[in-house]
Structure formats: structure tokens, C-alpha cells
PDB file of C-alpha atoms in Angstrom:
ATOM      1  CA  MET A  22     -91.808 -41.205 188.921  1.00  0.00           C
ATOM      2  CA  LYS A  23     -94.862 -43.477 188.570  1.00  0.00           C
ATOM      3  CA  ALA A  24     -95.314 -42.472 184.913  1.00  0.00           C
ATOM      4  CA  CYS A  25     -91.628 -43.078 184.268  1.00  0.00           C
ATOM      5  CA  GLN A  26     -91.863 -46.552 185.769  1.00  0.00           C
ATOM      6  CA  GLU A  27     -94.854 -47.359 183.540  1.00  0.00           C
ATOM      7  CA  THR A  28     -92.938 -46.237 180.459  1.00  0.00           C
ATOM      8  CA  VAL A  29     -89.887 -48.258 181.485  1.00  0.00           C
ATOM      9  CA  GLU A  30     -92.011 -51.362 182.038  1.00  0.00           C
ATOM     10  CA  TYR A  31     -93.476 -51.036 178.555  1.00  0.00           C
ATOM     11  CA  LEU A  32     -90.109 -50.471 176.864  1.00  0.00           C
ATOM     12  CA  SER A  33     -88.587 -53.361 178.821  1.00  0.00           C
ATOM     13  CA  SER A  34     -91.325 -55.606 177.457  1.00  0.00           C
ATOM     14  CA  ARG A  35     -90.333 -54.622 173.905  1.00  0.00           C
ATOM     15  CA  VAL A  36     -86.530 -54.492 174.195  1.00  0.00           C
ATOM     16  CA  GLU A  37     -84.212 -56.718 176.247  1.00  0.00           C
ATOM     17  CA  GLU A  38     -81.002 -54.678 175.840  1.00  0.00           C
ATOM     18  CA  ARG A  39     -79.973 -52.138 178.469  1.00  0.00           C
ATOM     19  CA  PRO A  40     -77.824 -49.549 176.645  1.00  0.00           C
ATOM     20  CA  GLU A  41     -75.749 -47.090 178.634  1.00  0.00           C
ATOM     21  CA  THR A  42     -75.867 -44.417 175.903  1.00  0.00           C
ATOM     22  CA  ALA A  43     -78.827 -42.559 174.405  1.00  0.00           C
ATOM     23  CA  ILE A  44     -78.849 -40.213 171.405  1.00  0.00           C
ATOM     24  CA  ILE A  45     -81.384 -37.486 170.611  1.00  0.00           C
ATOM     25  CA  LEU A  46     -81.442 -36.544 166.932  1.00  0.00           C
ATOM     26  CA  GLY A  47     -82.427 -33.050 165.834  1.00  0.00           C
ATOM     27  CA  SER A  48     -84.064 -31.616 162.733  1.00  0.00           C
ATOM     28  CA  GLY A  49     -82.997 -33.408 159.560  1.00  0.00           C
ATOM     29  CA  LEU A  50     -80.565 -35.654 161.427  1.00  0.00           C
ATOM     30  CA  GLY A  51     -82.701 -38.772 161.695  1.00  0.00           C
ATOM     31  CA  ALA A  52     -80.599 -40.602 159.108  1.00  0.00           C
ATOM     32  CA  LEU A  53     -78.260 -41.795 161.858  1.00  0.00           C
ATOM     33  CA  ALA A  54     -81.042 -44.073 163.065  1.00  0.00           C
ATOM     34  CA  GLY A  55     -80.917 -45.856 159.719  1.00  0.00           C
ATOM     35  CA  ARG A  56     -77.308 -46.869 160.409  1.00  0.00           C
ATOM     36  CA  LEU A  57     -78.191 -48.883 163.495  1.00  0.00           C
ATOM     37  CA  GLU A  58     -77.740 -52.642 163.364  1.00  0.00           C
ATOM     38  CA  HIS A  59     -80.149 -55.111 164.993  1.00  0.00           C
ATOM     39  CA  ALA A  60     -82.624 -52.262 165.401  1.00  0.00           C
ATOM     40  CA  THR A  61     -86.021 -52.354 167.082  1.00  0.00           C
ATOM     41  CA  GLY A  62     -88.151 -49.270 166.457  1.00  0.00           C
ATOM     42  CA  ILE A  63     -91.119 -48.116 168.518  1.00  0.00           C
ATOM     43  CA  PRO A  64     -93.273 -45.160 167.382  1.00  0.00           C
ATOM     44  CA  TYR A  65     -93.715 -42.531 170.078  1.00  0.00           C
ATOM     45  CA  GLY A  66     -97.482 -42.944 169.793  1.00  0.00           C
ATOM     46  CA  GLU A  67     -97.179 -46.478 171.205  1.00  0.00           C
ATOM     47  CA  ILE A  68     -95.094 -45.481 174.224  1.00  0.00           C
ATOM     48  CA  PRO A  69     -97.015 -44.660 177.426  1.00  0.00           C
ATOM     49  CA  HIS A  70     -96.729 -40.983 178.450  1.00  0.00           C
ATOM     50  CA  PHE A  71     -94.760 -39.956 175.346  1.00  0.00           C
ATOM     51  CA  VAL A  72     -96.271 -37.133 173.301  1.00  0.00           C
ATOM     52  CA  HIS A  73     -96.157 -36.832 169.508  1.00  0.00           C
ATOM     53  CA  ALA A  74     -93.348 -35.186 167.536  1.00  0.00           C
ATOM     54  CA  THR A  75     -94.978 -32.615 165.240  1.00  0.00           C
ATOM     55  CA  ALA A  76     -91.917 -30.688 164.054  1.00  0.00           C
ATOM     56  CA  THR A  77     -90.732 -30.990 160.447  1.00  0.00           C
ATOM     57  CA  GLY A  78     -87.833 -33.408 160.098  1.00  0.00           C
ATOM     58  CA  HIS A  79     -88.684 -35.379 163.271  1.00  0.00           C
ATOM     59  CA  ARG A  80     -90.001 -38.855 162.496  1.00  0.00           C
ATOM     60  CA  GLY A  81     -91.015 -39.753 166.042  1.00  0.00           C
ATOM     61  CA  ASN A  82     -89.496 -43.159 166.760  1.00  0.00           C
ATOM     62  CA  LEU A  83     -87.552 -44.566 169.682  1.00  0.00           C
ATOM     63  CA  ILE A  84     -85.058 -47.104 168.384  1.00  0.00           C
ATOM     64  CA  CYS A  85     -82.790 -49.545 170.174  1.00  0.00           C
ATOM     65  CA  GLY A  86     -79.909 -50.917 168.142  1.00  0.00           C
ATOM     66  CA  THR A  87     -76.167 -51.214 167.810  1.00  0.00           C
ATOM     67  CA  LEU A  88     -73.885 -48.298 166.897  1.00  0.00           C
ATOM     68  CA  GLY A  89     -70.111 -48.279 167.185  1.00  0.00           C
ATOM     69  CA  GLY A  90     -70.270 -51.835 168.501  1.00  0.00           C
ATOM     70  CA  LYS A  91     -72.469 -50.858 171.455  1.00  0.00           C
ATOM     71  CA  SER A  92     -76.185 -50.900 172.134  1.00  0.00           C
ATOM     72  CA  VAL A  93     -77.824 -47.478 172.140  1.00  0.00           C
ATOM     73  CA  TRP A  94     -81.219 -45.857 172.447  1.00  0.00           C
ATOM     74  CA  VAL A  95     -81.894 -43.357 169.672  1.00  0.00           C
ATOM     75  CA  MET A  96     -84.679 -40.798 169.633  1.00  0.00           C
ATOM     76  CA  GLN A  97     -85.450 -40.133 165.974  1.00  0.00           C
ATOM     77  CA  GLY A  98     -86.893 -36.711 166.645  1.00  0.00           C
ATOM     78  CA  ARG A  99     -87.515 -34.760 169.829  1.00  0.00           C
ATOM     79  CA  PHE A 100     -90.234 -32.657 171.456  1.00  0.00           C
ATOM     80  CA  HIS A 101     -90.104 -28.854 171.556  1.00  0.00           C
ATOM     81  CA  TYR A 102     -91.587 -26.225 173.827  1.00  0.00           C
ATOM     82  CA  TYR A 103     -92.874 -24.365 170.760  1.00  0.00           C
ATOM     83  CA  GLU A 104     -95.078 -27.331 169.872  1.00  0.00           C
ATOM     84  CA  GLY A 105     -97.209 -26.404 172.873  1.00  0.00           C
ATOM     85  CA  TYR A 106     -95.839 -29.031 175.239  1.00  0.00           C
ATOM     86  CA  THR A 107     -94.816 -28.314 178.804  1.00  0.00           C
ATOM     87  CA  MET A 108     -91.150 -28.473 179.712  1.00  0.00           C
ATOM     88  CA  ARG A 109     -91.860 -31.650 181.664  1.00  0.00           C
ATOM     89  CA  GLN A 110     -93.274 -33.249 178.512  1.00  0.00           C
ATOM     90  CA  VAL A 111     -90.351 -31.996 176.421  1.00  0.00           C
ATOM     91  CA  THR A 112     -87.785 -33.504 178.777  1.00  0.00           C
ATOM     92  CA  TYR A 113     -89.717 -36.576 179.908  1.00  0.00           C
ATOM     93  CA  PRO A 114     -87.783 -38.965 177.610  1.00  0.00           C
ATOM     94  CA  VAL A 115     -84.523 -37.980 179.324  1.00  0.00           C
ATOM     95  CA  ARG A 116     -85.889 -39.078 182.676  1.00  0.00           C
ATOM     96  CA  VAL A 117     -87.076 -42.311 181.099  1.00  0.00           C
ATOM     97  CA  MET A 118     -83.532 -42.883 179.846  1.00  0.00           C
ATOM     98  CA  LYS A 119     -82.222 -42.380 183.371  1.00  0.00           C
ATOM     99  CA  CYS A 120     -84.699 -44.953 184.683  1.00  0.00           C
ATOM    100  CA  LEU A 121     -83.606 -47.363 181.929  1.00  0.00           C
ATOM    101  CA  GLY A 122     -80.020 -47.200 183.197  1.00  0.00           C
ATOM    102  CA  VAL A 123     -78.585 -44.783 180.625  1.00  0.00           C
ATOM    103  CA  LYS A 124     -75.405 -43.028 181.764  1.00  0.00           C
ATOM    104  CA  ASN A 125     -74.458 -41.000 178.667  1.00  0.00           C
ATOM    105  CA  LEU A 126     -76.599 -38.675 176.545  1.00  0.00           C
ATOM    106  CA  LEU A 127     -75.578 -37.413 173.095  1.00  0.00           C
ATOM    107  CA  VAL A 128     -77.729 -34.595 171.739  1.00  0.00           C
ATOM    108  CA  SER A 129     -77.741 -33.026 168.283  1.00  0.00           C
ATOM    109  CA  ASN A 130     -79.549 -30.129 166.662  1.00  0.00           C
ATOM    110  CA  ALA A 131     -79.756 -27.846 163.655  1.00  0.00           C
ATOM    111  CA  ALA A 132     -78.678 -24.330 164.609  1.00  0.00           C
ATOM    112  CA  GLY A 133     -78.196 -20.882 163.171  1.00  0.00           C
ATOM    113  CA  GLY A 134     -74.607 -19.658 163.113  1.00  0.00           C
ATOM    114  CA  ILE A 135     -73.973 -16.446 165.038  1.00  0.00           C
ATOM    115  CA  ASN A 136     -70.184 -16.585 164.967  1.00  0.00           C
ATOM    116  CA  PRO A 137     -69.033 -15.051 161.643  1.00  0.00           C
ATOM    117  CA  ALA A 138     -66.257 -17.664 161.493  1.00  0.00           C
ATOM    118  CA  PHE A 139     -68.914 -20.359 161.033  1.00  0.00           C
ATOM    119  CA  SER A 140     -70.273 -21.440 157.655  1.00  0.00           C
ATOM    120  CA  VAL A 141     -73.322 -23.428 156.586  1.00  0.00           C
ATOM    121  CA  GLY A 142     -72.605 -27.134 156.992  1.00  0.00           C
ATOM    122  CA  ASP A 143     -70.097 -26.734 159.842  1.00  0.00           C
ATOM    123  CA  LEU A 144     -70.322 -29.006 162.871  1.00  0.00           C
ATOM    124  CA  MET A 145     -70.009 -27.342 166.273  1.00  0.00           C
ATOM    125  CA  MET A 146     -69.314 -29.205 169.484  1.00  0.00           C
ATOM    126  CA  ILE A 147     -71.240 -27.496 172.268  1.00  0.00           C
ATOM    127  CA  ARG A 148     -68.963 -26.507 175.144  1.00  0.00           C
ATOM    128  CA  ASP A 149     -71.571 -24.453 177.016  1.00  0.00           C
ATOM    129  CA  HIS A 150     -75.012 -22.952 176.612  1.00  0.00           C
ATOM    130  CA  ILE A 151     -77.091 -19.880 177.375  1.00  0.00           C
ATOM    131  CA  ASN A 152     -80.627 -20.786 178.425  1.00  0.00           C
ATOM    132  CA  LEU A 153     -83.379 -18.363 177.407  1.00  0.00           C
ATOM    133  CA  MET A 154     -86.223 -20.854 177.817  1.00  0.00           C
ATOM    134  CA  PRO A 155     -88.219 -21.691 180.950  1.00  0.00           C
ATOM    135  CA  ASN A 156     -86.092 -23.941 183.143  1.00  0.00           C
ATOM    136  CA  PRO A 157     -87.501 -27.505 183.036  1.00  0.00           C
ATOM    137  CA  LEU A 158     -86.687 -28.013 186.735  1.00  0.00           C
ATOM    138  CA  ILE A 159     -89.136 -25.323 187.892  1.00  0.00           C
ATOM    139  CA  GLY A 160     -91.677 -26.855 190.270  1.00  0.00           C
ATOM    140  CA  PRO A 161     -91.399 -29.509 192.973  1.00  0.00           C
ATOM    141  CA  ASN A 162     -88.048 -31.287 192.841  1.00  0.00           C
ATOM    142  CA  ASP A 163     -88.041 -35.066 192.453  1.00  0.00           C
ATOM    143  CA  ASP A 164     -85.201 -36.127 194.723  1.00  0.00           C
ATOM    144  CA  ALA A 165     -85.196 -39.552 193.067  1.00  0.00           C
ATOM    145  CA  PHE A 166     -83.592 -37.901 190.032  1.00  0.00           C
ATOM    146  CA  GLY A 167     -81.350 -35.224 191.501  1.00  0.00           C
ATOM    147  CA  THR A 168     -80.701 -32.343 193.864  1.00  0.00           C
ATOM    148  CA  ARG A 169     -82.837 -29.209 194.059  1.00  0.00           C
ATOM    149  CA  PHE A 170     -80.007 -26.997 192.754  1.00  0.00           C
ATOM    150  CA  PRO A 171     -77.914 -28.953 190.216  1.00  0.00           C
ATOM    151  CA  ASP A 172     -74.565 -27.523 189.126  1.00  0.00           C
ATOM    152  CA  MET A 173     -74.207 -26.575 185.453  1.00  0.00           C
ATOM    153  CA  THR A 174     -70.554 -25.513 185.517  1.00  0.00           C
ATOM    154  CA  ARG A 175     -69.587 -28.358 183.184  1.00  0.00           C
ATOM    155  CA  ALA A 176     -72.896 -29.279 181.581  1.00  0.00           C
ATOM    156  CA  TYR A 177     -71.055 -30.689 178.542  1.00  0.00           C
ATOM    157  CA  ASP A 178     -68.566 -33.411 179.414  1.00  0.00           C
ATOM    158  CA  ARG A 179     -64.976 -32.257 178.847  1.00  0.00           C
ATOM    159  CA  GLU A 180     -63.698 -35.799 178.299  1.00  0.00           C
ATOM    160  CA  PHE A 181     -66.330 -36.479 175.630  1.00  0.00           C
ATOM    161  CA  ILE A 182     -65.376 -33.227 173.883  1.00  0.00           C
ATOM    162  CA  ARG A 183     -61.711 -34.258 173.965  1.00  0.00           C
ATOM    163  CA  ILE A 184     -62.453 -37.707 172.534  1.00  0.00           C
ATOM    164  CA  ALA A 185     -64.697 -36.320 169.784  1.00  0.00           C
ATOM    165  CA  GLY A 186     -62.020 -33.785 168.876  1.00  0.00           C
ATOM    166  CA  ALA A 187     -59.413 -36.520 168.580  1.00  0.00           C
ATOM    167  CA  ILE A 188     -61.724 -38.603 166.398  1.00  0.00           C
ATOM    168  CA  ALA A 189     -62.361 -35.636 164.120  1.00  0.00           C
ATOM    169  CA  THR A 190     -58.640 -34.940 163.792  1.00  0.00           C
ATOM    170  CA  SER A 191     -57.877 -38.550 162.913  1.00  0.00           C
ATOM    171  CA  ARG A 192     -60.626 -38.501 160.285  1.00  0.00           C
ATOM    172  CA  GLY A 193     -59.705 -35.140 158.813  1.00  0.00           C
ATOM    173  CA  ILE A 194     -63.005 -33.604 159.916  1.00  0.00           C
ATOM    174  CA  ALA A 195     -63.031 -29.917 160.813  1.00  0.00           C
ATOM    175  CA  LEU A 196     -64.985 -29.204 163.988  1.00  0.00           C
ATOM    176  CA  LYS A 197     -65.960 -25.918 165.574  1.00  0.00           C
ATOM    177  CA  THR A 198     -66.517 -25.490 169.301  1.00  0.00           C
ATOM    178  CA  GLY A 199     -68.869 -22.954 170.774  1.00  0.00           C
ATOM    179  CA  VAL A 200     -71.739 -21.782 172.953  1.00  0.00           C
ATOM    180  CA  TYR A 201     -75.320 -22.713 172.027  1.00  0.00           C
ATOM    181  CA  VAL A 202     -78.122 -20.252 172.769  1.00  0.00           C
ATOM    182  CA  GLY A 203     -81.443 -21.969 173.470  1.00  0.00           C
ATOM    183  CA  LEU A 204     -84.613 -20.015 172.574  1.00  0.00           C
ATOM    184  CA  THR A 205     -88.269 -20.982 172.552  1.00  0.00           C
ATOM    185  CA  GLY A 206     -88.978 -20.392 168.838  1.00  0.00           C
ATOM    186  CA  PRO A 207     -90.823 -21.094 166.619  1.00  0.00           C
ATOM    187  CA  SER A 208     -90.022 -17.832 164.836  1.00  0.00           C
ATOM    188  CA  PHE A 209     -86.489 -17.420 163.545  1.00  0.00           C
ATOM    189  CA  GLU A 210     -84.488 -14.616 165.094  1.00  0.00           C
ATOM    190  CA  THR A 211     -84.312 -11.068 163.749  1.00  0.00           C
ATOM    191  CA  PRO A 212     -80.936  -9.700 162.591  1.00  0.00           C
ATOM    192  CA  ALA A 213     -80.820  -7.548 165.736  1.00  0.00           C
ATOM    193  CA  GLU A 214     -81.450 -10.591 167.936  1.00  0.00           C
ATOM    194  CA  TYR A 215     -78.684 -12.581 166.226  1.00  0.00           C
ATOM    195  CA  ALA A 216     -76.306  -9.681 166.853  1.00  0.00           C
ATOM    196  CA  PHE A 217     -77.431  -9.375 170.470  1.00  0.00           C
ATOM    197  CA  TYR A 218     -76.925 -13.062 171.259  1.00  0.00           C
ATOM    198  CA  GLY A 219     -73.512 -12.925 169.599  1.00  0.00           C
ATOM    199  CA  ARG A 220     -72.460 -10.047 171.826  1.00  0.00           C
ATOM    200  CA  ALA A 221     -73.761 -12.034 174.804  1.00  0.00           C
ATOM    201  CA  GLY A 222     -71.296 -14.829 174.001  1.00  0.00           C
ATOM    202  CA  GLY A 223     -73.303 -17.131 171.765  1.00  0.00           C
ATOM    203  CA  ASP A 224     -71.883 -18.883 168.709  1.00  0.00           C
ATOM    204  CA  ALA A 225     -75.043 -20.645 167.491  1.00  0.00           C
ATOM    205  CA  VAL A 226     -78.749 -20.410 168.253  1.00  0.00           C
ATOM    206  CA  GLY A 227     -81.570 -22.938 168.217  1.00  0.00           C
ATOM    207  CA  MET A 228     -84.906 -24.003 169.681  1.00  0.00           C
ATOM    208  CA  SER A 229     -84.078 -27.208 171.561  1.00  0.00           C
ATOM    209  CA  THR A 230     -81.400 -29.186 173.414  1.00  0.00           C
ATOM    210  CA  VAL A 231     -80.873 -26.985 176.476  1.00  0.00           C
ATOM    211  CA  PRO A 232     -83.896 -28.291 178.456  1.00  0.00           C
ATOM    212  CA  GLU A 233     -82.825 -31.873 177.780  1.00  0.00           C
ATOM    213  CA  VAL A 234     -79.283 -31.127 178.903  1.00  0.00           C
ATOM    214  CA  ILE A 235     -80.445 -29.472 182.131  1.00  0.00           C
ATOM    215  CA  VAL A 236     -82.617 -32.471 183.015  1.00  0.00           C
ATOM    216  CA  ALA A 237     -79.842 -34.894 182.041  1.00  0.00           C
ATOM    217  CA  ARG A 238     -77.324 -33.149 184.279  1.00  0.00           C
ATOM    218  CA  HIS A 239     -79.887 -32.992 187.085  1.00  0.00           C
ATOM    219  CA  ALA A 240     -80.113 -36.790 186.784  1.00  0.00           C
ATOM    220  CA  GLY A 241     -76.331 -37.246 186.705  1.00  0.00           C
ATOM    221  CA  LEU A 242     -75.967 -38.179 183.022  1.00  0.00           C
ATOM    222  CA  ARG A 243     -72.796 -37.268 181.130  1.00  0.00           C
ATOM    223  CA  VAL A 244     -73.643 -35.120 178.102  1.00  0.00           C
ATOM    224  CA  PHE A 245     -72.160 -34.430 174.674  1.00  0.00           C
ATOM    225  CA  GLY A 246     -73.770 -31.957 172.306  1.00  0.00           C
ATOM    226  CA  MET A 247     -73.310 -31.135 168.627  1.00  0.00           C
ATOM    227  CA  SER A 248     -74.924 -28.542 166.359  1.00  0.00           C
ATOM    228  CA  VAL A 249     -75.082 -28.543 162.581  1.00  0.00           C
ATOM    229  CA  ILE A 250     -74.831 -24.941 161.371  1.00  0.00           C
ATOM    230  CA  THR A 251     -77.692 -24.767 158.892  1.00  0.00           C
ATOM    231  CA  ASN A 252     -77.878 -21.024 158.267  1.00  0.00           C
ATOM    232  CA  GLU A 253     -75.728 -17.964 158.902  1.00  0.00           C
ATOM    233  CA  GLY A 254     -77.333 -15.442 161.200  1.00  0.00           C
ATOM    234  CA  TYR A 255     -75.040 -12.620 160.176  1.00  0.00           C
ATOM    235  CA  ARG A 256     -75.712 -12.474 156.412  1.00  0.00           C
ATOM    236  CA  PHE A 257     -78.836 -10.421 155.973  1.00  0.00           C
ATOM    237  CA  ALA A 258     -77.440  -7.381 154.154  1.00  0.00           C
ATOM    238  CA  ASP A 259     -77.467  -9.366 150.896  1.00  0.00           C
ATOM    239  CA  GLY A 260     -81.194 -10.079 151.175  1.00  0.00           C
ATOM    240  CA  SER A 261     -80.841 -13.521 152.774  1.00  0.00           C
ATOM    241  CA  VAL A 262     -83.737 -14.903 154.823  1.00  0.00           C
ATOM    242  CA  ASN A 263     -84.236 -17.949 157.030  1.00  0.00           C
ATOM    243  CA  ASP A 264     -86.189 -20.900 155.668  1.00  0.00           C
ATOM    244  CA  GLY A 265     -87.255 -24.046 157.512  1.00  0.00           C
ATOM    245  CA  ALA A 266     -86.930 -26.299 154.456  1.00  0.00           C
ATOM    246  CA  GLY A 267     -83.407 -25.031 153.874  1.00  0.00           C
ATOM    247  CA  VAL A 268     -82.472 -25.879 157.458  1.00  0.00           C
ATOM    248  CA  ILE A 269     -83.614 -29.486 157.001  1.00  0.00           C
ATOM    249  CA  ALA A 270     -81.770 -29.837 153.685  1.00  0.00           C
ATOM    250  CA  VAL A 271     -78.444 -28.664 155.130  1.00  0.00           C
ATOM    251  CA  ALA A 272     -78.815 -30.860 158.208  1.00  0.00           C
ATOM    252  CA  ARG A 273     -79.384 -33.917 156.047  1.00  0.00           C
ATOM    253  CA  LYS A 274     -76.196 -33.240 154.098  1.00  0.00           C
ATOM    254  CA  ALA A 275     -74.220 -33.125 157.352  1.00  0.00           C
ATOM    255  CA  ALA A 276     -75.856 -36.241 158.782  1.00  0.00           C
ATOM    256  CA  ASP A 277     -73.263 -38.664 157.362  1.00  0.00           C
ATOM    257  CA  THR A 278     -70.351 -36.865 158.987  1.00  0.00           C
ATOM    258  CA  MET A 279     -72.161 -36.569 162.292  1.00  0.00           C
ATOM    259  CA  THR A 280     -73.078 -40.257 162.138  1.00  0.00           C
ATOM    260  CA  LEU A 281     -69.409 -41.166 161.730  1.00  0.00           C
ATOM    261  CA  LEU A 282     -68.394 -39.023 164.713  1.00  0.00           C
ATOM    262  CA  PHE A 283     -71.181 -40.284 166.942  1.00  0.00           C
ATOM    263  CA  SER A 284     -70.506 -43.909 165.988  1.00  0.00           C
ATOM    264  CA  GLU A 285     -66.852 -43.683 166.977  1.00  0.00           C
ATOM    265  CA  LEU A 286     -67.618 -41.668 170.096  1.00  0.00           C
ATOM    266  CA  VAL A 287     -70.145 -44.228 171.281  1.00  0.00           C
ATOM    267  CA  GLY A 288     -67.547 -46.937 170.754  1.00  0.00           C
ATOM    268  CA  ARG A 289     -65.060 -45.158 173.037  1.00  0.00           C
ATOM    269  CA  ILE A 290     -67.239 -44.128 175.970  1.00  0.00           C
TER     270      ILE A 290
END
């Protein structure tokens, strides 16, 4: 908690606004940050107790600005377990957001499609997840943030999903809804693993998001999650392979649509 307070004091000295909504942008999705009005950007390297974003497609800036007519915090890039950070380091920004007074967290990611009904470029609202990473709450519980055993029955806010669905319908945007499987990475999954996670109930798979959501729910934040399907994990018979550069390229193409949805969602919550 002391580290969190030090970070909050520094950010408060740089930014006067107190947004109630924060957004974490995944691989290739940083373009949303460029749509903010009245923006103040702070590189992660200048923020006390933040680590550095080393993943491709993650610029590493915390930005405060206006989106959808409301002030928001935007993380232009996140931290991953596969970068060698601890789960506490990966999820530390979420606790900082809680200390800053944030009530709503919107998370996005690039994900591999497991569901054969999904195609590259689809947007999937996350209705649930399967966690196959170390739980970020392991260790002594900080009662200042939440209970020892937080409920995850409705980790993704049903009202936010309803609102986002209505926005998409009004805009003629096709949305999928599904279960996100969170893995450590950094290797992409084998064809057998994709098939296994599909049979376990997963619709898309990725290397982030779930730890942040667990910590957010532990702290009482309302959460909305969205995946951009950047590759199809069921098309390997034709010689297809996974490629990190291809993932970033697809995510960037979908960034405009996601920005529109997030902008309107922020304006309604």
C-alpha cells in the first residue's frame, strides 16, 4: 500500500483530473490513446514503482485525457508475466487505479480464435475467463483492497456487456461473445493445445488480461473486456503458422472499431 500511495502522489502532482474509468490497451491497440482529447502522457519509466513494457506493440505510456466526453486513464501497453515480471508487478497498475478513485476498468487484448465460428478481425466481448496463470492474489492478502477470497462469478460486468452490445447493434458492428483463456506465453499454442482449450470451453486464448481482471474484481472495480481475434487457432491443416507481427497488424486494423465502441461505452457508464 505504501508503494501505491507514492505512485498516486506522483501522478496527482502531474494530473489534476480524477477519472472514474481506466482502459488497458493490448498488443497493437494503442491507437485509441491517440484519440484522447486534452491528453497528458507520462512514460512508465517516470512513474514510481512501474516497470517497463517490453512487449512488441506496447508503447509504455500512462495517459489521462477525455474520451466519450469523460476523463479516463489509459494504459498504452501493459505488463506481462512472460516478460519476467512477478504477478504483483503485472497487476500493480490496477491497484494504483483503485487508489486513484477509478471505479470501472476496460481491458483489451489481441487473442487467438479457438471457436471455429470466429474469423480474423472479429471483436469478442469477454463474458468469462479460464485462468491458467499463477493467481495474482497468492500471498498475504491486503485487506485495504479486498477480501481474502473474492468472488469471480460475474468477473465481467453484465450491464457493461449489455450496453456495449446495444452500441454495436446501433452502429451495425458485429460482435462475438465468449470465454477468454489466459496462458503465460510467450510461445504460441500448439494445434493440440488450441483443441484442448476449445473442448474445455474456451473461445479465444491469450497471454494477458486475466490477472488484471482478478485484481480489479478483488478491489471492487467493474470490468469490461474485449478481444480482437488476430489469428485462427483451428486452421493448421493448410500449413498456417502463428506470427507475432501478423498479430499486431490485425489488431491495428481493428483498433478504429474498438475505439468507437469504447468511446461510446465510456460515455454511458
